[in-house]
Coordinates of C-alpha atoms and ligand atoms in Angstrom, one line a residue:
Chain A
M1 CA -112.9 195.5 75.6
K2 CA -111.8 193.8 78.8
S3 CA -108.4 192.3 79.0
N4 CA -106.1 191.0 81.7
H5 CA -102.9 192.0 79.9
K6 CA -100.6 193.9 82.1
I7 CA -97.0 195.1 82.1
I8 CA -95.3 195.6 85.4
F9 CA -92.9 198.4 86.2
S10 CA -90.7 198.0 89.2
G11 CA -87.5 199.4 90.7
P12 CA -86.4 201.4 93.7
V13 CA -88.0 204.7 94.8
G14 CA -87.1 207.5 92.5
A15 CA -86.0 205.3 89.6
G16 CA -88.7 206.7 87.3
K17 CA -91.5 204.2 87.4
T18 CA -94.3 206.8 87.6
T19 CA -92.6 208.9 85.0
A20 CA -92.1 205.9 82.6
I21 CA -95.7 204.8 82.9
T22 CA -96.8 208.4 82.2
S23 CA -94.5 208.5 79.2
I24 CA -96.3 205.8 77.3
S25 CA -99.8 205.7 78.9
D26 CA -102.8 206.8 76.9
I27 CA -104.6 207.8 80.0
P28 CA -103.4 210.1 82.8
T29 CA -101.4 208.0 85.3
V30 CA -103.4 207.4 88.5
R31 CA -103.1 205.8 91.8
T32 CA -104.9 202.5 92.3
E33 CA -107.7 204.1 94.3
E34 CA -108.9 205.6 91.1
A35 CA -108.1 202.7 88.8
A36 CA -111.1 200.7 87.6
S37 CA -109.7 197.3 87.2
D38 CA -110.6 194.1 88.9
E39 CA -107.3 193.0 90.3
T40 CA -106.5 196.4 91.8
K41 CA -109.8 196.3 93.6
D42 CA -108.7 193.1 95.3
L43 CA -105.5 194.7 96.2
K44 CA -107.2 197.6 97.9
D45 CA -108.8 195.3 100.3
T46 CA -105.5 193.9 101.4
T47 CA -103.4 197.0 101.5
T48 CA -103.6 200.7 101.4
V49 CA -100.4 201.1 99.5
A50 CA -100.9 203.0 96.3
L51 CA -99.8 201.6 92.9
D52 CA -99.3 203.6 89.8
Y53 CA -101.7 202.8 87.1
G54 CA -101.7 203.7 83.4
A55 CA -102.8 201.9 80.2
I56 CA -102.1 201.5 76.6
I57 CA -105.4 201.5 74.7
L58 CA -105.3 199.6 71.5
Q59 CA -107.3 200.4 68.4
D60 CA -109.9 197.7 69.2
D61 CA -110.1 199.2 72.7
T62 CA -108.2 196.4 74.4
R63 CA -106.5 197.8 77.5
I64 CA -102.9 196.9 78.3
H65 CA -102.6 197.8 82.0
L66 CA -99.4 199.4 83.2
Y67 CA -98.7 198.9 86.9
G68 CA -96.0 200.5 88.9
T69 CA -95.1 198.6 92.0
P70 CA -94.5 200.6 95.2
G71 CA -90.7 201.0 95.3
Q72 CA -90.2 200.4 99.0
K73 CA -88.8 196.9 99.6
R74 CA -91.1 196.4 102.6
F75 CA -94.0 196.1 100.2
D76 CA -92.5 193.2 98.3
F77 CA -95.2 190.8 99.5
M78 CA -97.5 192.6 97.0
W79 CA -95.3 191.9 94.1
E80 CA -96.4 188.3 93.7
I81 CA -100.0 189.2 93.7
L82 CA -99.5 192.0 91.3
T83 CA -97.3 190.2 88.8
N84 CA -99.7 187.2 88.5
G85 CA -100.6 186.8 84.8
G86 CA -98.4 189.8 83.7
I87 CA -96.8 190.0 80.3
G88 CA -93.4 190.8 81.8
L89 CA -91.3 193.2 83.8
L90 CA -89.7 196.5 83.0
L91 CA -87.2 197.1 85.7
L92 CA -85.9 200.6 86.3
I93 CA -82.8 201.3 88.2
D94 CA -81.6 204.8 89.3
G95 CA -78.1 204.9 87.8
S96 CA -77.2 208.0 89.8
D97 CA -77.5 206.0 93.1
S98 CA -74.2 204.5 94.3
N99 CA -76.2 201.5 95.4
A100 CA -77.5 200.9 91.8
I101 CA -75.7 197.6 91.2
N102 CA -77.0 196.1 94.5
N103 CA -80.5 197.4 93.6
L104 CA -80.4 195.6 90.3
K105 CA -79.4 192.4 92.0
F106 CA -82.1 192.8 94.6
F107 CA -84.9 193.4 92.2
L108 CA -83.8 190.6 89.8
S109 CA -83.8 188.1 92.6
S110 CA -87.1 189.4 94.1
F111 CA -88.8 188.9 90.8
K112 CA -87.0 185.8 89.9
N113 CA -90.0 183.6 89.6
F114 CA -91.9 186.1 87.5
I115 CA -88.9 186.7 85.2
N116 CA -88.3 183.0 84.7
K117 CA -91.9 182.6 83.6
T118 CA -91.9 185.8 81.4
S119 CA -89.2 188.2 80.5
V120 CA -87.5 191.3 81.9
V121 CA -85.9 194.4 80.4
V122 CA -83.7 196.7 82.5
G123 CA -83.6 200.4 82.1
I124 CA -80.8 202.3 83.9
T125 CA -82.2 205.9 84.4
K126 CA -80.6 209.2 85.3
Q127 CA -77.4 208.4 83.5
D128 CA -77.6 212.0 82.3
V129 CA -77.6 213.2 85.9
N130 CA -74.8 211.3 87.5
K131 CA -73.5 208.1 85.8
K132 CA -72.2 206.0 88.6
Y133 CA -71.5 202.9 86.6
N134 CA -71.0 201.7 83.1
L135 CA -73.4 199.3 81.4
Q136 CA -70.7 196.6 81.6
D137 CA -70.8 196.9 85.4
Y138 CA -74.5 196.1 85.4
Q139 CA -74.0 193.4 82.8
E140 CA -71.5 191.6 85.0
V141 CA -74.3 191.0 87.6
L142 CA -76.2 188.9 85.1
D143 CA -76.1 185.2 84.7
K144 CA -74.0 184.0 81.8
G145 CA -75.6 182.3 78.8
L146 CA -79.1 182.6 77.5
P147 CA -81.4 184.4 77.9
V148 CA -79.3 187.5 77.8
V149 CA -81.1 190.2 79.8
P150 CA -81.5 193.4 77.9
I151 CA -80.1 196.5 79.8
F152 CA -80.4 199.9 78.2
E153 CA -79.5 203.4 79.4
I154 CA -82.8 205.2 79.4
D155 CA -84.5 208.4 80.4
A156 CA -87.9 207.6 81.9
R157 CA -89.2 210.9 80.6
S158 CA -88.6 209.8 77.0
K159 CA -91.4 208.0 75.3
K160 CA -89.0 206.7 72.7
D161 CA -86.8 205.1 75.4
V162 CA -89.7 203.5 77.3
S163 CA -91.3 202.3 74.1
L164 CA -88.0 200.6 73.2
M165 CA -88.2 198.7 76.5
V166 CA -91.7 197.6 75.7
E167 CA -90.7 196.6 72.2
T168 CA -87.8 194.6 73.5
L169 CA -89.9 192.9 76.2
L170 CA -92.4 191.7 73.6
Y171 CA -89.8 190.5 71.1
T172 CA -87.9 188.5 73.8
L173 CA -91.2 186.8 74.5
D174 CA -91.8 186.1 70.9
P175 CA -89.2 187.1 68.3
K176 CA -91.6 186.1 65.5
I177 CA -94.2 188.8 66.2
S178 CA -95.0 190.5 62.9
I179 CA -96.5 193.9 62.6
Chain B
M1 CA -118.7 200.7 37.1
N2 CA -118.9 203.9 35.3
I3 CA -115.7 205.5 34.4
Q4 CA -115.7 208.8 32.6
H5 CA -112.8 209.4 30.2
N6 CA -110.2 211.6 31.8
S7 CA -111.8 211.3 35.2
K8 CA -109.6 210.4 38.1
L9 CA -109.0 206.8 38.9
K10 CA -110.7 205.8 42.1
I11 CA -108.4 203.9 44.3
S12 CA -109.5 202.4 47.6
L13 CA -107.2 201.2 50.4
N14 CA -109.1 198.2 51.9
N15 CA -108.4 197.2 55.5
L16 CA -104.7 198.1 55.4
D17 CA -102.9 198.6 58.7
T18 CA -102.8 202.2 59.9
I19 CA -99.2 202.9 59.0
T20 CA -99.4 201.5 55.5
Q21 CA -102.6 203.3 55.0
N22 CA -101.2 206.6 56.1
T23 CA -98.1 206.2 54.1
L24 CA -100.1 205.4 51.0
K25 CA -102.3 208.4 51.6
F26 CA -99.3 210.5 51.7
F27 CA -98.0 208.9 48.6
F28 CA -101.2 209.5 46.6
K29 CA -101.5 213.0 47.9
S30 CA -98.0 214.0 47.0
K31 CA -97.5 212.0 43.8
L32 CA -100.8 211.0 42.2
C33 CA -103.4 213.6 43.3
E34 CA -104.1 214.6 39.8
K35 CA -104.5 211.1 38.5
A36 CA -106.2 209.3 41.3
E37 CA -108.7 209.9 44.0
L38 CA -108.3 208.0 47.2
F39 CA -110.9 206.2 49.2
I40 CA -110.8 204.0 52.3
N41 CA -112.6 200.7 52.3
D42 CA -114.7 201.4 49.3
D43 CA -115.4 198.2 47.4
N44 CA -116.8 200.1 44.4
A45 CA -113.6 201.9 43.5
N46 CA -111.8 201.2 40.2
V47 CA -108.7 199.8 42.0
L48 CA -108.7 198.2 45.4
I49 CA -105.4 197.9 47.2
I50 CA -105.6 195.0 49.6
D51 CA -103.2 193.4 52.0
L52 CA -103.3 189.7 51.1
D53 CA -101.9 188.8 54.4
R54 CA -104.8 190.4 56.3
H55 CA -108.4 189.7 56.4
Y56 CA -110.3 191.0 53.3
N57 CA -113.6 190.5 51.5
K58 CA -112.9 187.6 49.2
E59 CA -116.2 187.9 47.5
I60 CA -114.9 190.8 45.5
I61 CA -112.5 188.8 43.5
P62 CA -114.9 186.8 41.2
N63 CA -116.7 190.0 40.2
L64 CA -113.7 192.1 39.3
K65 CA -113.8 191.5 35.6
K66 CA -117.5 192.0 35.4
N67 CA -117.2 195.4 37.2
N68 CA -114.1 196.3 35.3
Q69 CA -112.4 196.6 38.6
Y70 CA -108.8 195.8 39.6
V71 CA -107.1 194.6 42.7
I72 CA -103.5 195.2 43.7
F73 CA -102.5 192.7 46.4
L74 CA -99.7 193.6 48.8
H75 CA -98.3 190.3 49.9
N76 CA -95.5 188.8 51.8
E77 CA -92.8 187.0 49.8
M78 CA -93.9 183.8 51.5
N79 CA -97.5 184.1 50.5
T80 CA -98.5 182.9 47.1
P81 CA -99.8 185.8 45.1
I82 CA -103.4 185.5 43.7
S83 CA -103.5 185.1 39.9
E84 CA -107.0 185.9 39.0
E85 CA -108.0 188.1 36.2
N86 CA -107.7 191.8 37.0
T87 CA -105.5 191.2 39.9
Y88 CA -102.0 192.5 40.3
N89 CA -99.4 191.8 43.0
V90 CA -96.8 193.7 44.7
T91 CA -94.5 192.0 47.2
K92 CA -93.8 193.5 50.5
P93 CA -91.7 195.5 51.4
V94 CA -93.7 197.5 48.9
Q95 CA -91.5 199.6 46.6
V96 CA -93.3 202.6 45.5
K97 CA -91.8 202.2 42.0
Y98 CA -93.6 198.9 41.6
L99 CA -96.8 200.1 43.0
K100 CA -96.8 203.0 40.7
Q101 CA -96.1 200.7 37.8
Q102 CA -99.0 198.5 38.6
I103 CA -101.3 201.5 38.9
S104 CA -100.1 202.7 35.6
F105 CA -100.9 199.3 34.0
I106 CA -104.3 199.4 35.4
S107 CA -105.1 202.9 34.3
Q108 CA -104.0 202.1 30.9
R109 CA -106.2 199.0 30.9
I110 CA -109.2 201.1 32.0
N111 CA -108.4 203.7 29.5
D112 CA -108.2 201.2 26.7
T113 CA -111.4 199.6 27.8
E114 CA -113.1 203.0 27.7
K115 CA -111.8 203.8 24.3
D116 CA -113.1 200.5 23.0
D117 CA -116.4 201.2 24.6
I118 CA -116.6 204.6 23.0
V119 CA -115.6 203.3 19.6
S120 CA -118.1 200.4 19.7
G121 CA -120.8 202.5 21.3
K122 CA -121.2 200.0 24.1
E123 CA -121.5 200.9 27.7
N124 CA -119.1 199.0 29.8
T125 CA -120.0 195.7 28.5
K126 CA -116.5 195.0 27.2
S127 CA -113.7 194.2 29.4
I128 CA -110.3 193.2 28.5
T129 CA -108.6 190.0 29.5
T130 CA -105.7 190.5 31.8
T131 CA -103.6 187.9 33.4
A132 CA -102.2 188.6 36.8
K133 CA -98.9 190.3 36.5
H134 CA -96.2 190.1 39.0
V135 CA -94.2 193.1 40.1
H136 CA -91.1 192.1 38.4
S137 CA -92.7 192.1 34.9
K138 CA -91.9 195.0 32.8
P139 CA -94.5 197.3 31.4
S140 CA -95.1 196.5 27.7
S141 CA -95.6 200.1 26.8
Q142 CA -95.5 203.4 28.5
P143 CA -98.8 203.8 30.3
F144 CA -100.7 207.0 30.2
G145 CA -99.9 209.8 32.5
L146 CA -99.0 208.3 35.7
I147 CA -95.3 207.9 35.2
N148 CA -94.4 211.2 33.6
N149 CA -90.8 210.5 33.0
K150 CA -88.0 208.4 34.1
S151 CA -86.6 210.7 36.6
D152 CA -89.9 210.9 38.3
T153 CA -89.7 207.1 39.0
Q154 CA -86.2 207.3 40.0
N155 CA -86.9 210.0 42.5
F156 CA -88.6 207.4 44.6
K157 CA -85.6 205.3 44.9
N158 CA -84.2 206.9 48.0
N159 CA -87.4 208.3 49.2
H160 CA -88.4 207.4 52.7
L161 CA -91.6 206.0 51.3
D162 CA -89.7 203.1 49.7
M163 CA -88.9 202.3 53.3
A164 CA -92.1 203.3 54.9
L165 CA -94.1 200.8 52.9
K166 CA -92.1 197.9 54.3
K167 CA -93.7 194.6 55.1
S168 CA -96.9 195.9 56.3
T169 CA -96.0 198.7 58.7
E170 CA -93.2 201.1 59.0
S171 CA -93.6 204.3 60.9
S172 CA -92.0 207.5 59.9
T173 CA -92.5 208.6 63.5
L174 CA -90.2 205.8 64.6
N175 CA -87.3 207.7 63.2
Q176 CA -84.7 205.4 64.5
Y177 CA -85.6 202.9 61.8
K178 CA -83.9 204.5 58.9
A179 CA -83.2 201.0 57.7
H180 CA -82.9 201.4 53.9
K181 CA -79.8 203.5 54.3
H182 CA -78.0 201.1 56.5
V183 CA -78.2 197.6 55.2
G184 CA -77.4 197.9 51.6
S185 CA -79.4 196.3 48.8
N186 CA -78.0 192.7 48.6
R187 CA -80.6 190.1 47.8
D188 CA -80.7 187.0 49.9
I189 CA -78.0 184.6 48.7
N190 CA -77.9 180.9 48.2
P191 CA -74.9 179.8 50.3
D192 CA -74.2 176.9 47.9
N193 CA -73.5 179.3 45.1
P194 CA -69.9 180.6 45.4
E195 CA -70.6 183.6 43.2
E196 CA -73.4 184.8 45.5
L197 CA -71.4 183.9 48.5
K198 CA -68.7 186.4 47.5
K199 CA -71.1 189.3 47.7
I200 CA -71.8 189.0 51.4
Y201 CA -68.2 189.1 52.6
H202 CA -66.0 192.1 53.2
N203 CA -62.4 192.4 54.4
P204 CA -62.7 194.4 57.7
K205 CA -59.0 195.5 57.4
K206 CA -60.0 197.8 54.6
Y207 CA -62.5 199.7 56.7
L208 CA -62.1 202.3 59.4
Y209 CA -64.2 200.4 62.0
H210 CA -61.8 197.5 62.2
H211 CA -58.9 199.8 63.1
L212 CA -61.0 201.7 65.7
V213 CA -61.8 198.4 67.3
Q214 CA -58.2 197.4 67.4
A215 CA -57.2 200.8 68.8
V216 CA -59.8 200.6 71.6
K217 CA -58.8 197.1 72.5
L218 CA -55.1 198.0 72.7
G219 CA -55.9 201.1 74.6
K220 CA -58.1 199.3 77.1
N221 CA -55.6 196.5 77.6
N222 CA -52.8 198.9 78.3
K223 CA -54.9 201.7 79.9
T224 CA -53.3 204.2 77.4
D225 CA -54.3 206.5 74.6
I226 CA -53.9 205.3 71.1
L227 CA -52.9 207.1 67.9
I228 CA -54.6 205.9 64.8
K229 CA -52.6 206.8 61.7
T230 CA -54.5 206.7 58.4
L231 CA -53.6 207.9 54.9
F232 CA -56.1 210.7 55.4
G233 CA -55.0 212.0 58.8
N234 CA -54.9 210.8 62.4
L235 CA -57.6 209.8 64.8
Y236 CA -57.0 209.4 68.6
F237 CA -58.5 207.1 71.2
D238 CA -58.7 209.0 74.5
Y239 CA -58.7 206.3 77.1
N240 CA -60.1 208.4 79.9
S241 CA -63.1 209.7 78.1
Q242 CA -63.5 206.6 75.9
N243 CA -63.8 209.0 73.0
I244 CA -62.4 209.0 69.6
L245 CA -60.9 212.3 68.6
H246 CA -60.5 213.5 65.0
S247 CA -60.9 216.5 62.8
F248 CA -62.9 215.1 59.9
N249 CA -66.0 217.0 59.1
K250 CA -69.4 215.2 58.9
A251 CA -69.3 214.6 55.2
K252 CA -65.8 213.3 55.2
M253 CA -66.5 211.0 58.2
R254 CA -69.6 209.6 56.5
Y255 CA -67.5 208.8 53.5
F256 CA -64.7 207.3 55.5
R257 CA -67.0 205.1 57.6
S258 CA -68.2 203.3 54.5
S259 CA -65.2 203.3 52.2
P260 CA -62.6 200.5 51.9
L261 CA -59.6 202.9 52.1
F262 CA -58.0 202.1 55.4
I263 CA -55.8 199.0 54.8
E264 CA -52.7 201.2 55.4
T265 CA -53.7 202.1 58.9
K266 CA -51.3 201.9 61.9
I267 CA -52.2 202.1 65.6
V268 CA -49.6 203.1 68.2
K269 CA -49.7 203.8 71.9
N270 CA -49.6 207.5 72.7
S271 CA -50.2 210.1 75.2
L272 CA -50.9 213.7 74.3
S273 CA -51.3 216.6 76.7
E274 CA -54.8 217.8 77.2
K275 CA -53.8 220.9 75.3
S276 CA -52.7 218.9 72.2
K277 CA -55.8 216.8 72.4
K278 CA -57.8 220.0 71.9
E279 CA -56.3 220.3 68.4
Y280 CA -58.7 217.6 67.4
T281 CA -62.0 219.4 66.7
I282 CA -64.4 216.5 67.1
S283 CA -64.8 214.0 69.9
Q284 CA -67.2 211.0 69.6
N285 CA -68.1 208.2 71.9
A286 CA -65.9 205.3 70.7
E287 CA -68.5 202.6 71.0
S288 CA -71.2 204.5 69.0
L289 CA -68.6 205.5 66.4
I290 CA -67.5 201.9 66.0
W291 CA -71.1 200.8 65.9
Q292 CA -72.1 203.2 63.2
S293 CA -68.9 202.6 61.2
A294 CA -69.4 198.8 61.3
I295 CA -72.9 199.3 60.0
N296 CA -71.8 201.6 57.2
A297 CA -68.9 199.3 56.2
S298 CA -71.1 196.2 56.3
K299 CA -74.0 197.2 54.1
G300 CA -75.4 193.7 54.4
R301 CA -72.0 191.9 54.6
V302 CA -70.1 190.1 57.3
P303 CA -66.3 189.7 57.7
L304 CA -64.5 187.2 55.4
G305 CA -64.7 183.7 56.7
T306 CA -67.8 184.2 59.0
S307 CA -69.7 181.0 59.3
L308 CA -73.3 181.3 58.1
T309 CA -74.4 178.1 59.7
Q310 CA -72.7 178.0 63.1
T311 CA -74.7 179.4 66.0
I312 CA -74.2 183.0 67.2
E313 CA -73.3 183.6 70.7
M314 CA -74.8 186.8 72.0
T315 CA -73.0 188.0 75.2
S316 CA -74.7 191.3 75.9
W317 CA -77.4 193.6 74.5
P318 CA -76.0 196.6 72.8
N319 CA -77.2 199.8 74.4
F320 CA -79.8 200.3 71.6
S321 CA -81.4 203.3 73.2
R322 CA -78.3 205.3 72.5
L323 CA -77.1 203.6 69.3
L324 CA -78.2 204.0 65.7
I325 CA -80.7 201.2 65.0
F326 CA -82.6 200.1 62.0
R327 CA -85.6 198.0 61.2
Y328 CA -85.7 194.5 62.7
V329 CA -82.7 195.1 65.0
I330 CA -84.6 194.5 68.2
Q331 CA -86.4 191.5 66.8
I332 CA -83.1 189.8 65.6
A333 CA -81.3 190.6 68.9
A334 CA -84.3 189.2 70.9
A335 CA -84.0 186.0 68.9
W336 CA -80.3 185.7 69.6
S337 CA -80.7 186.6 73.3
T338 CA -83.1 183.7 73.8
H339 CA -82.1 181.1 71.2
H340 CA -79.0 179.6 69.6
M341 CA -79.3 180.3 65.9
S342 CA -77.0 180.7 62.9
L343 CA -77.1 183.7 60.6
L344 CA -78.9 181.9 57.8
D345 CA -81.3 180.2 60.3
T346 CA -82.1 183.6 61.8
A347 CA -83.1 185.0 58.4
S348 CA -85.2 182.0 57.5
Q349 CA -86.9 181.6 60.9
L350 CA -87.7 185.3 61.3
K351 CA -88.4 185.7 57.6
I352 CA -86.2 188.8 57.5
P353 CA -84.0 189.6 54.5
Q354 CA -80.4 188.3 55.2
R355 CA -78.8 191.8 54.8
Y356 CA -80.5 193.0 58.0
I357 CA -79.2 190.1 59.9
F358 CA -75.7 190.3 58.4
T359 CA -75.4 194.1 59.1
L360 CA -76.6 193.7 62.7
Y361 CA -74.2 190.9 63.3
N362 CA -71.3 192.9 61.9
A363 CA -72.0 195.7 64.2
M364 CA -72.5 193.5 67.3
L365 CA -69.3 191.7 66.5
A366 CA -67.5 195.0 66.3
I367 CA -68.6 196.0 69.8
E368 CA -68.1 192.5 71.1
S369 CA -71.7 191.8 72.0
A370 CA -71.9 188.7 69.7
N371 CA -69.5 186.3 68.0
I372 CA -69.4 182.9 66.4
N373 CA -66.4 181.6 68.2
N374 CA -67.9 178.7 70.0
V375 CA -69.5 175.9 68.1
I376 CA -72.7 175.3 69.9
N377 CA -74.7 174.1 66.9
N378 CA -77.8 173.0 68.8
T379 CA -80.0 175.4 66.9
T380 CA -83.3 176.0 68.6
K381 CA -86.6 176.5 66.9
L382 CA -88.6 179.6 67.7
N383 CA -92.0 179.1 69.1
S384 CA -94.8 181.6 69.0
D385 CA -96.4 183.0 72.1
K386 CA -100.2 182.5 72.2
R387 CA -100.6 186.2 72.9
K388 CA -98.8 187.0 69.6
S389 CA -101.7 189.0 68.1
V390 CA -102.0 191.2 71.2
F391 CA -98.3 191.7 71.2
S392 CA -98.5 192.6 67.5
K393 CA -101.2 195.2 68.3
I394 CA -99.2 196.7 71.1
L395 CA -96.2 197.1 68.8
S396 CA -98.2 198.7 66.1
H397 CA -99.6 201.0 68.8
I398 CA -96.3 202.1 70.2
F399 CA -94.9 202.6 66.7
N400 CA -97.9 204.7 65.7
H401 CA -98.2 207.0 68.6
Ligands
LIG1 N1 -82.7 213.7 84.6 C1 -83.5 212.6 84.6 N2 -84.5 212.6 85.5 C2 -85.3 211.4 85.5 C3 -84.9 210.3 84.7 N3 -85.8 209.4 85.0 C4 -86.7 209.9 85.9 N4 -86.3 211.1 86.2 C5 -87.0 212.0 87.2 O1 -86.8 211.4 88.5 C6 -87.9 211.8 89.3 C7 -88.5 210.5 90.0 O2 -89.2 209.8 89.1 P1 -90.5 209.0 89.5 O3 -91.2 208.5 88.3 O4 -91.3 209.7 90.5 O5 -89.8 207.7 90.2 P2 -90.6 206.5 91.0 O6 -90.4 206.7 92.4 O7 -89.8 205.3 90.5 O8 -92.0 206.5 90.5 C8 -88.9 212.5 88.4 O9 -88.7 213.9 88.7 C9 -88.4 212.2 87.0 O10 -88.7 213.2 86.1 C10 -83.8 210.4 83.9 O11 -83.4 209.4 83.2 N5 -83.1 211.6 83.9
LIG2 MG1 -93.7 206.8 91.8

């Protein structure tokens, strides 16, 4: 079954985007060159930059596309095209990078329009490797008031952690989803 | 419908969601395999278990009596149960005890019918009149076979199945949702009834978590370690590591977290040498210990004086990936993170039992990620996303795999 539902993974290089997609994808994660979906075909014409692609395949065969943006900031022109129509953003920040707080600010502001229209969940990765900041330090970057942006310490290699981010993303979009 | 005496009852699970189906399969396999045979989506079985809240073949209902067939509807509390002949109802979250009870009823009915048929020499022309029974009705007599003895029924009480049959789905693979243990068993209360109201309040000062919270606050404000003196021994907040040190073994700690024994607790600033700290055998992250203790103390209750009608102010998301969580936690927090809602309003808008909301609030209050200090009171109504059904499928998918 064809669908245009997609979840966007973004964050700096090495934050764990490819790993996170692989953790929850029902198909092997591929580069866009191999991905068979309409919007990625369009993208191929405009750029040679590779995106990560994975998918959740529902029982009725609906595909939920999982896209990882290229991490390099010089490709941010692509983000607008890519996020168009997306369900929401999972933002991964490498917590072992001393620039992590600034990276969080940068990505939140780069995706501001998309986030305002949809929702975002932040995952701070590699806290097990070298925890540079506490969660409170990240929370201080956020705007006060509602919505409160979810920030969790996660390991991109953990399916449980990445699933928690997806679950949170969906419930922030609609707290009344029943399963 | 041809039912041989002493043959197994044919039970079919019709169009249930995967998790409920798998859980029931497990239930039948482990508990009823000698009495019942399980089928999937077989409209000809003796007993059909149908989710009233999902799509099902409504044409079956008028013919039940004729075919000497029975239906057990699993239904949401909000949904009016069906009261046709030969239909039974079990409210979700399904309690195995009740499901078993209904199956017992039915097998007795079928058995009685057969006996009548044998006596009168008729072949399935006679059926008995049954009126729909609701789960809370008591069995009039001990039905044959299925419930062997009382303890058998009671064994189900704390079984994970009780939990796993929740609402419509509950995944045993999603182990972090061990909800039944954590929120107590209080029923929803009517806030206008003072007797009921009493049940949902506790005095935090009697519980360990309150003193841990105070110790951590004092320690952080003064950048010092804190000694926590209780009647049962000392605990120690180590400012540098943000850990609580103590020497209580697991069983003791579990008991202490949930028991109202700590009113006599004192906290004082302190500074032990690293060597003396080593005398404490256990070191736990303060936030996660406070979180868990607040859940265990709460059991569906909030601190005395908590307003049930003023809106909650959520200030940050708890680090749920690293904390103990239970069913509905993400859903409730998501509602609070996007809307101003009171405790009672959250329960009614989300259609979630109050005890889940109260327990989560108690824990979030303890780690200072929510409070009811500011009167905002412009409650917002939750709207549904038009992609709700896809979202629901994605959730089922990630809980299932
Ligand atoms: N120890 C640890 N390694 C991680 C974590 N998250 C990701 N990694 C590793 O970090 C590396 C970079 O991840 P990758 O997915 O390629 O990052 P990307 O550039 O964002 O796609 C991989 O080797 C991952 O296994 C984490 O939380 N802890
Ligand atoms: Mg990558």
